[in-house]
Short mmCIF file of C-alpha atoms in Angstrom, two decimals:
data_model
loop_
_atom_site.label_atom_id
_atom_site.label_comp_id
_atom_site.label_asym_id
_atom_site.label_seq_id
_atom_site.Cartn_x
_atom_site.Cartn_y
_atom_site.Cartn_z
CA MET N 1 -15.24 45.60 -17.92
CA SER N 2 -13.44 46.90 -14.76
CA THR N 3 -13.95 47.05 -11.13
CA THR N 4 -12.34 49.50 -8.60
CA THR N 5 -10.82 48.04 -5.51
CA GLY N 6 -9.50 51.16 -3.88
CA ALA N 7 -7.27 53.99 -4.94
CA GLY N 8 -5.68 53.84 -8.39
CA ARG N 9 -6.85 52.42 -11.76
CA PRO N 10 -9.76 50.11 -11.79
CA ARG N 11 -9.01 46.40 -12.20
CA ARG N 12 -9.78 44.79 -15.50
CA GLU N 13 -11.87 41.58 -14.74
CA GLU N 14 -10.60 39.71 -17.77
CA VAL N 15 -6.96 39.85 -16.47
CA GLY N 16 -7.35 37.19 -13.88
CA PRO N 17 -8.69 34.39 -16.07
CA ALA N 18 -6.24 35.27 -18.82
CA VAL N 19 -3.31 35.11 -16.37
CA LEU N 20 -4.48 31.84 -14.96
CA ALA N 21 -4.83 30.41 -18.48
CA ILE N 22 -1.31 31.67 -19.39
CA THR N 23 0.18 30.32 -16.15
CA ALA N 24 -1.38 26.84 -16.74
CA ASP N 25 0.01 26.80 -20.38
CA LEU N 26 3.46 27.84 -19.39
CA VAL N 27 3.68 25.47 -16.54
CA SER N 28 2.38 22.59 -18.72
CA ARG N 29 5.29 23.35 -21.18
CA HIS N 30 8.13 24.43 -18.88
CA GLY N 31 7.27 23.20 -15.49
CA LEU N 32 6.64 25.36 -12.34
CA VAL N 33 10.34 26.09 -11.79
CA GLY N 34 10.91 26.98 -15.39
CA THR N 35 7.97 29.40 -15.53
CA THR N 36 8.69 32.98 -14.45
CA LEU N 37 6.22 35.64 -13.37
CA ASP N 38 7.94 37.93 -15.81
CA GLU N 39 7.00 35.65 -18.82
CA ILE N 40 3.46 35.13 -17.35
CA ALA N 41 2.95 38.97 -17.17
CA ARG N 42 4.52 39.51 -20.68
CA ARG N 43 2.35 36.97 -22.32
CA ALA N 44 -0.75 38.34 -20.50
CA GLY N 45 0.13 41.88 -21.56
CA VAL N 46 0.22 43.31 -18.04
CA ALA N 47 2.78 44.49 -15.63
CA LYS N 48 4.32 42.13 -13.19
CA THR N 49 2.94 44.33 -10.41
CA THR N 50 -0.54 43.50 -11.71
CA VAL N 51 0.08 39.82 -11.17
CA TYR N 52 1.51 40.41 -7.68
CA ARG N 53 -1.51 42.61 -6.63
CA ARG N 54 -3.71 39.47 -7.31
CA TRP N 55 -1.38 36.76 -6.12
CA PRO N 56 1.14 36.99 -3.46
CA SER N 57 3.52 34.34 -5.15
CA LYS N 58 4.07 32.31 -8.14
CA GLY N 59 2.88 29.18 -6.03
CA ALA N 60 -0.31 31.00 -5.11
CA LEU N 61 -0.96 31.76 -8.84
CA ALA N 62 -0.27 28.18 -9.91
CA VAL N 63 -2.68 26.91 -7.20
CA ASP N 64 -5.48 29.12 -8.64
CA ALA N 65 -4.56 28.12 -12.20
CA LEU N 66 -4.75 24.49 -11.20
CA ALA N 67 -8.14 25.10 -9.54
CA GLN N 68 -9.34 26.85 -12.84
CA VAL N 69 -8.19 23.73 -14.98
CA LEU N 70 -9.63 21.21 -12.65
CA GLY N 71 -12.99 22.73 -12.45
CA GLU N 72 -15.49 21.75 -9.72
CA PRO N 73 -15.56 18.36 -8.34
CA PRO N 74 -18.68 16.29 -9.00
CA VAL N 75 -21.54 16.18 -6.46
CA VAL N 76 -22.02 12.52 -5.22
CA THR N 77 -24.66 12.37 -2.72
CA VAL N 78 -25.72 8.79 -3.02
CA PRO N 79 -23.36 6.75 -0.84
CA THR N 80 -22.88 3.80 -3.20
CA GLU N 81 -19.82 2.06 -4.42
CA GLU N 82 -20.75 3.20 -7.91
CA GLY N 83 -21.18 6.82 -6.73
CA LEU N 84 -17.69 6.78 -4.98
CA HIS N 85 -16.16 5.22 -8.01
CA ALA N 86 -17.54 7.95 -10.14
CA ALA N 87 -16.09 10.67 -7.93
CA VAL N 88 -12.66 8.98 -7.70
CA SER N 89 -12.70 8.40 -11.44
CA TRP N 90 -13.27 12.04 -12.02
CA LEU N 91 -10.29 12.89 -10.00
CA ALA N 92 -8.13 10.31 -11.72
CA ASP N 93 -9.19 11.50 -15.10
CA ARG N 94 -8.39 15.12 -14.21
CA VAL N 95 -4.91 14.15 -12.88
CA ARG N 96 -4.27 12.42 -16.24
CA HIS N 97 -4.68 15.90 -18.07
CA PRO N 98 -1.11 17.01 -18.90
CA THR N 99 -1.64 20.54 -17.63
CA VAL N 100 -3.14 19.31 -14.43
CA ALA N 101 -0.27 16.83 -13.96
CA ALA N 102 2.31 19.43 -14.58
CA LEU N 103 0.87 21.96 -12.13
CA LEU N 104 0.35 19.28 -9.44
CA SER N 105 3.75 17.99 -9.91
CA GLY N 106 5.37 21.35 -9.50
CA LEU N 107 3.17 22.39 -6.72
CA VAL N 108 3.57 19.18 -4.70
CA ALA N 109 7.33 19.44 -5.00
CA GLU N 110 7.27 22.99 -3.73
CA ALA N 111 4.65 22.35 -1.04
CA ALA N 112 6.94 19.80 0.55
CA HIS N 113 9.01 22.72 2.10
CA ASP N 114 6.62 25.63 1.96
CA ALA N 115 3.85 25.45 4.56
CA GLU N 116 1.93 28.37 3.22
CA LEU N 117 1.70 26.86 -0.18
CA ARG N 118 0.83 23.50 1.23
CA GLY N 119 -2.13 25.11 3.15
CA ARG N 120 -3.21 26.87 0.00
CA LEU N 121 -2.99 23.76 -2.18
CA ARG N 122 -4.97 21.92 0.46
CA ALA N 123 -7.65 24.62 0.74
CA ARG N 124 -8.15 25.21 -2.96
CA ILE N 125 -7.66 21.76 -4.37
CA ARG N 126 -8.03 18.85 -1.92
CA ASP N 127 -10.59 20.25 0.51
CA PRO N 128 -13.33 21.05 -2.05
CA PHE N 129 -13.27 17.51 -3.33
CA THR N 130 -12.79 15.65 0.01
CA SER N 131 -15.08 17.79 2.13
CA ARG N 132 -18.12 16.84 0.00
CA LEU N 133 -17.41 13.14 0.49
CA VAL N 134 -16.77 13.58 4.29
CA ARG N 135 -19.90 15.74 4.70
CA ASP N 136 -22.42 13.87 2.46
CA TRP N 137 -21.15 10.33 3.32
CA ARG N 138 -20.17 10.87 6.93
CA LEU N 139 -16.78 9.48 6.27
CA GLU N 140 -13.59 10.11 8.32
CA ALA N 141 -11.63 12.99 6.78
CA ASP N 142 -8.40 11.10 7.09
CA ASP N 143 -9.71 8.15 5.11
CA VAL N 144 -10.84 10.38 2.29
CA ASP N 145 -7.54 12.27 2.38
CA ARG N 146 -5.63 8.95 2.03
CA ALA N 147 -7.83 7.92 -0.85
CA PHE N 148 -7.07 11.28 -2.58
CA ASP N 149 -3.35 10.75 -1.82
CA ILE N 150 -3.54 7.31 -3.45
CA VAL N 151 -5.09 8.74 -6.64
CA VAL N 152 -3.04 11.89 -7.05
CA GLY N 153 0.26 10.34 -5.68
CA ALA N 154 0.06 7.08 -7.75
CA LEU N 155 -0.88 8.71 -10.98
CA LEU N 156 1.82 11.54 -10.65
CA HIS N 157 4.46 8.90 -9.90
CA ARG N 158 3.30 6.92 -12.98
CA ARG N 159 3.54 9.97 -15.08
CA ALA N 160 7.05 10.76 -13.64
CA MET N 161 8.37 7.21 -14.14
CA ASN N 162 6.75 6.42 -17.51
CA GLY N 163 5.94 9.78 -18.97
CA VAL N 164 2.37 8.99 -19.45
CA ILE N 165 -0.74 7.76 -17.45
CA THR N 166 -2.56 5.10 -19.21
CA ASP N 167 -6.27 4.05 -19.11
CA LEU N 168 -5.21 0.91 -17.19
CA ASP N 169 -3.28 3.07 -14.59
CA ASP N 170 -6.46 5.25 -14.13
CA THR N 171 -8.64 2.18 -13.81
CA ILE N 172 -6.49 0.43 -11.32
CA VAL N 173 -5.81 3.46 -9.10
CA THR N 174 -9.52 4.37 -9.18
CA GLU N 175 -10.41 0.81 -8.21
CA VAL N 176 -7.94 0.70 -5.21
CA ALA N 177 -8.97 4.00 -3.79
CA THR N 178 -12.74 3.14 -4.21
CA ARG N 179 -12.19 -0.10 -2.34
CA LEU N 180 -10.19 1.50 0.38
CA VAL N 181 -12.83 4.14 1.24
CA PHE N 182 -15.78 2.00 0.60
CA GLY N 183 -14.36 -0.81 2.70
CA LEU N 184 -13.50 1.55 5.57
CA ARG N 185 -16.96 2.97 5.40
CA ASP N 186 -18.52 -0.44 5.72
CA GLY N 187 -16.00 -1.67 8.21
#
């Protein structure tokens, strides 16, 4: 199936998801720096210009690939410690996924010196998760952001230093972040 977006050939709808999946696969194997748009386009069977029409940069493409791999964050509308623990545990579990960890590691490194990428990463990855907790639980955005940073930062650091994120790492980080946010909410 295809859609028309203006002058020229119609877009093939299946190209976007395929390019995202290929990007996630290549980044998980070669890292963000070691993955090229040429290789992504070649593996997807499209021209590099097709990729650039949909994404302005490799970083933007990697953010969308990460969003696809992550999936939708859970809806946690009941403000209990167990509900918050479930939301934080979901995030920790997703960060443990090797493809998610590889994409996040590369993107965080690049975002440190690229404001546009940092904004895109925040809008597509962090905000959908944190905004639900802020809105539904009436929490301070900064507190939820800090808990998000604790989970993602600690687990990515454990992966970088140890090569793996263990169940115990996941459990401890989830517990610390849950206590932080829940304690701030009640305090």
